[in-house]
Amino acid sequence: MKARENFGSRAAVIMAMAGSAIGLGNIWRFPYILGEYGGAAFILLYIVASLLVAVPIFFAESIIGRRSRSNAYGALRKLAPGTRWHWAGILTIVSPLLILSYYSVVGGWSVQYLFKSLSFDFTSAPAEAVSGYFGTFISSTWQPILSHTAFMAMVAGIVLGGVKKGIEKFSNIAMPVLFVLIVAIIVYSLTLPGSAKGVAYLLKPDFSKLNADAGAAALGQAFFSLSLGVGTILTYASYVKKEENLIVSGLGTAVSDLLFAVMAGFAIMPAVFSAGIEPGTGPGLVFETLPFIFNRMAGSLPIVSAIISIAFFVAILAAALTSAISMLEVGVAFLTEEKGMKRVPATLLLAFFTWLIGILCSLSFGPMSGVRILGDTFFDFLDHLCSNWLMPLGGLVFTLFVGWKLPKADVRDELTNGGTCNRVLYRVFYYLIRFVAPVGIVVVFLTNLLL
Ligand code: TRP
């Protein structure tokens, strides 16, 4: 059997894991949730939810992945032979592909918007055309499918290259580019007249908004943003070398993820407020409001505005790609290791399957918008199924497995690298993995059921 690939260095591990974590969830979801739930006060809540629940789950997945050096399914079978734990592994093969199928549709939008920016469409068209574009585009039949296809092709292309030459190499380029672009956009955004109101929207702490709802939102956001519960982190951790410090790479990922989310807020909201627009929610914020703003700014300096719009959509595309490859890799690792398939056919097969489901998601904004499952369009149904049920369920399985099934000595060995580091932190996190995180997840389930 061919030796398993590993990430080359600590920087590569953090870059790849942060690449998975930092994505659409940071750019369009975090900024408006932050504003909605009390700005700086919500950041505090988010940090608490991350440290108590999300980061412990991240460690549980990392421990299972690196200990077993296997794909998500094989990992549970290897660490608990003769039990039924690995059945949960099946879930983790299916869920990331389901997420990818609708994630790729939004990724496709960013491809389309990049093209529009490159051809100066947003900056030269009349304002009404720009603000109406999003609705027309996503509800049409072929164009969004074509963009989704282009996005999936890029994802497959990177994953075909393997762990080192594909995922690691791409993340090592995309993440620094992403960082530089976002910093440039922040600087620009803060210089716009009236941008201070956007800063106030993001930061003004409003503790009165911190209720149970905000708690659930913080936890849900942390879950999605850290790519938890579907075996993504598990699979990436299985490529992490024994000498790496799992706690350092986990906390490094969580901190960069949060920092990036806040930075995205500072890139977007000052511009939104400067244009005198109320921040919308969801995809509308990035794909509807921003092009409109780029169009408006074009009046005075069309070239600057066009460059910012290109930079912005390159950033979104880069962030979405590094996340999407982590979702595809889970299934590819499964097929190559458990079913003996080669990487190329495994990648193509899963990409094709995901692409097909993605087409239904794409059509659900247009010709298929009348098709409802439990009252939701196909796209929304998949999102709700994954975010509200499959991800927390996977998180619960992983924490229970590490907290209650895996021998304590193994957990200690992984988190402390054989007793050489993190001895105090290990105790804290072991406790959190055993007790606090599972309870937190059950609370998420209950709120999903009741709210
Ligand atoms: N974390 C990514 C984001 O914020 C999305 C993501 C990547 C993800 N891999 C995942 C979400 C696995 C759930 C599961 O956009």
PDB file of N, CA and C and ligand atoms in Angstrom, residues 20-26 99 103 224-228 230 232 323 326-327 391, ligand 1:
ATOM      1  N   SER A  20     -10.012  25.524   5.488  1.00  0.00           N
ATOM      2  CA  SER A  20     -11.314  24.877   5.594  1.00  0.00           C
ATOM      3  C   SER A  20     -12.272  25.727   6.418  1.00  0.00           C
ATOM      4  N   ALA A  21     -11.766  26.240   7.519  1.00  0.00           N
ATOM      5  CA  ALA A  21     -12.639  26.991   8.431  1.00  0.00           C
ATOM      6  C   ALA A  21     -13.083  28.320   7.824  1.00  0.00           C
ATOM      7  N   ILE A  22     -12.147  29.052   7.251  1.00  0.00           N
ATOM      8  CA  ILE A  22     -12.482  30.378   6.726  1.00  0.00           C
ATOM      9  C   ILE A  22     -13.154  30.225   5.373  1.00  0.00           C
ATOM     10  N   GLY A  23     -14.388  30.661   5.297  1.00  0.00           N
ATOM     11  CA  GLY A  23     -15.114  30.495   4.040  1.00  0.00           C
ATOM     12  C   GLY A  23     -16.296  31.430   3.973  1.00  0.00           C
ATOM     13  N   LEU A  24     -17.304  31.001   3.233  1.00  0.00           N
ATOM     14  CA  LEU A  24     -18.491  31.842   3.078  1.00  0.00           C
ATOM     15  C   LEU A  24     -19.109  32.151   4.434  1.00  0.00           C
ATOM     16  N   GLY A  25     -18.984  31.207   5.358  1.00  0.00           N
ATOM     17  CA  GLY A  25     -19.536  31.406   6.701  1.00  0.00           C
ATOM     18  C   GLY A  25     -18.963  32.656   7.361  1.00  0.00           C
ATOM     19  N   ASN A  26     -17.703  32.951   7.112  1.00  0.00           N
ATOM     20  CA  ASN A  26     -17.087  34.128   7.718  1.00  0.00           C
ATOM     21  C   ASN A  26     -17.465  35.394   6.989  1.00  0.00           C
ATOM     22  N   ILE A  99     -23.272  19.156   2.013  1.00  0.00           N
ATOM     23  CA  ILE A  99     -22.938  20.574   2.234  1.00  0.00           C
ATOM     24  C   ILE A  99     -22.287  21.136   0.980  1.00  0.00           C
ATOM     25  N   TYR A 103     -23.059  24.470  -1.167  1.00  0.00           N
ATOM     26  CA  TYR A 103     -21.962  25.430  -1.007  1.00  0.00           C
ATOM     27  C   TYR A 103     -21.397  25.796  -2.384  1.00  0.00           C
ATOM     28  N   PHE A 224     -20.481  25.846  12.171  1.00  0.00           N
ATOM     29  CA  PHE A 224     -20.315  25.904  10.716  1.00  0.00           C
ATOM     30  C   PHE A 224     -18.957  26.478  10.360  1.00  0.00           C
ATOM     31  N   SER A 225     -18.584  27.530  11.077  1.00  0.00           N
ATOM     32  CA  SER A 225     -17.372  28.238  10.719  1.00  0.00           C
ATOM     33  C   SER A 225     -16.128  27.387  10.951  1.00  0.00           C
ATOM     34  N   LEU A 226     -16.162  26.526  11.975  1.00  0.00           N
ATOM     35  CA  LEU A 226     -14.983  25.689  12.208  1.00  0.00           C
ATOM     36  C   LEU A 226     -15.072  24.348  11.470  1.00  0.00           C
ATOM     37  N   SER A 227     -16.024  24.222  10.582  1.00  0.00           N
ATOM     38  CA  SER A 227     -16.188  22.994   9.767  1.00  0.00           C
ATOM     39  C   SER A 227     -16.352  21.744  10.616  1.00  0.00           C
ATOM     40  N   LEU A 228     -17.151  21.838  11.687  1.00  0.00           N
ATOM     41  CA  LEU A 228     -17.207  20.717  12.629  1.00  0.00           C
ATOM     42  C   LEU A 228     -18.296  19.701  12.308  1.00  0.00           C
ATOM     43  N   VAL A 230     -18.603  16.864  10.648  1.00  0.00           N
ATOM     44  CA  VAL A 230     -18.806  16.034   9.466  1.00  0.00           C
ATOM     45  C   VAL A 230     -17.514  15.333   9.021  1.00  0.00           C
ATOM     46  N   THR A 232     -14.519  16.603   8.503  1.00  0.00           N
ATOM     47  CA  THR A 232     -13.548  17.386   7.739  1.00  0.00           C
ATOM     48  C   THR A 232     -12.259  17.576   8.535  1.00  0.00           C
ATOM     49  N   SER A 323     -12.398  25.997   1.472  1.00  0.00           N
ATOM     50  CA  SER A 323     -13.362  25.265   2.297  1.00  0.00           C
ATOM     51  C   SER A 323     -13.923  24.080   1.526  1.00  0.00           C
ATOM     52  N   SER A 326     -11.952  20.900   1.346  1.00  0.00           N
ATOM     53  CA  SER A 326     -11.925  20.100   2.575  1.00  0.00           C
ATOM     54  C   SER A 326     -13.157  19.207   2.672  1.00  0.00           C
ATOM     55  N   MET A 327     -14.253  19.643   2.056  1.00  0.00           N
ATOM     56  CA  MET A 327     -15.457  18.806   2.098  1.00  0.00           C
ATOM     57  C   MET A 327     -15.318  17.614   1.162  1.00  0.00           C
ATOM     58  N   MET A 391     -24.635  18.189  11.339  1.00  0.00           N
ATOM     59  CA  MET A 391     -23.384  18.649  11.940  1.00  0.00           C
ATOM     60  C   MET A 391     -23.369  18.484  13.461  1.00  0.00           C
TER      61      MET A 391
HETATM   62  N1  TRP B   1     -16.222  26.504   7.548  1.00  0.00           N
HETATM   63  C1  TRP B   1     -16.569  26.835   6.203  1.00  0.00           C
HETATM   64  C2  TRP B   1     -17.149  28.239   6.156  1.00  0.00           C
HETATM   65  O1  TRP B   1     -17.174  28.928   7.137  1.00  0.00           O
HETATM   66  C3  TRP B   1     -17.512  25.859   5.615  1.00  0.00           C
HETATM   67  C4  TRP B   1     -17.070  24.445   5.731  1.00  0.00           C
HETATM   68  C5  TRP B   1     -15.948  23.884   5.260  1.00  0.00           C
HETATM   69  C6  TRP B   1     -17.747  23.448   6.355  1.00  0.00           C
HETATM   70  N2  TRP B   1     -15.923  22.542   5.570  1.00  0.00           N
HETATM   71  C7  TRP B   1     -17.014  22.271   6.218  1.00  0.00           C
HETATM   72  C8  TRP B   1     -18.922  23.473   7.006  1.00  0.00           C
HETATM   73  C9  TRP B   1     -17.453  21.118   6.760  1.00  0.00           C
HETATM   74  C10 TRP B   1     -19.353  22.301   7.536  1.00  0.00           C
HETATM   75  C11 TRP B   1     -18.626  21.159   7.431  1.00  0.00           C
HETATM   76  O2  TRP B   1     -17.583  28.669   5.129  1.00  0.00           O
END
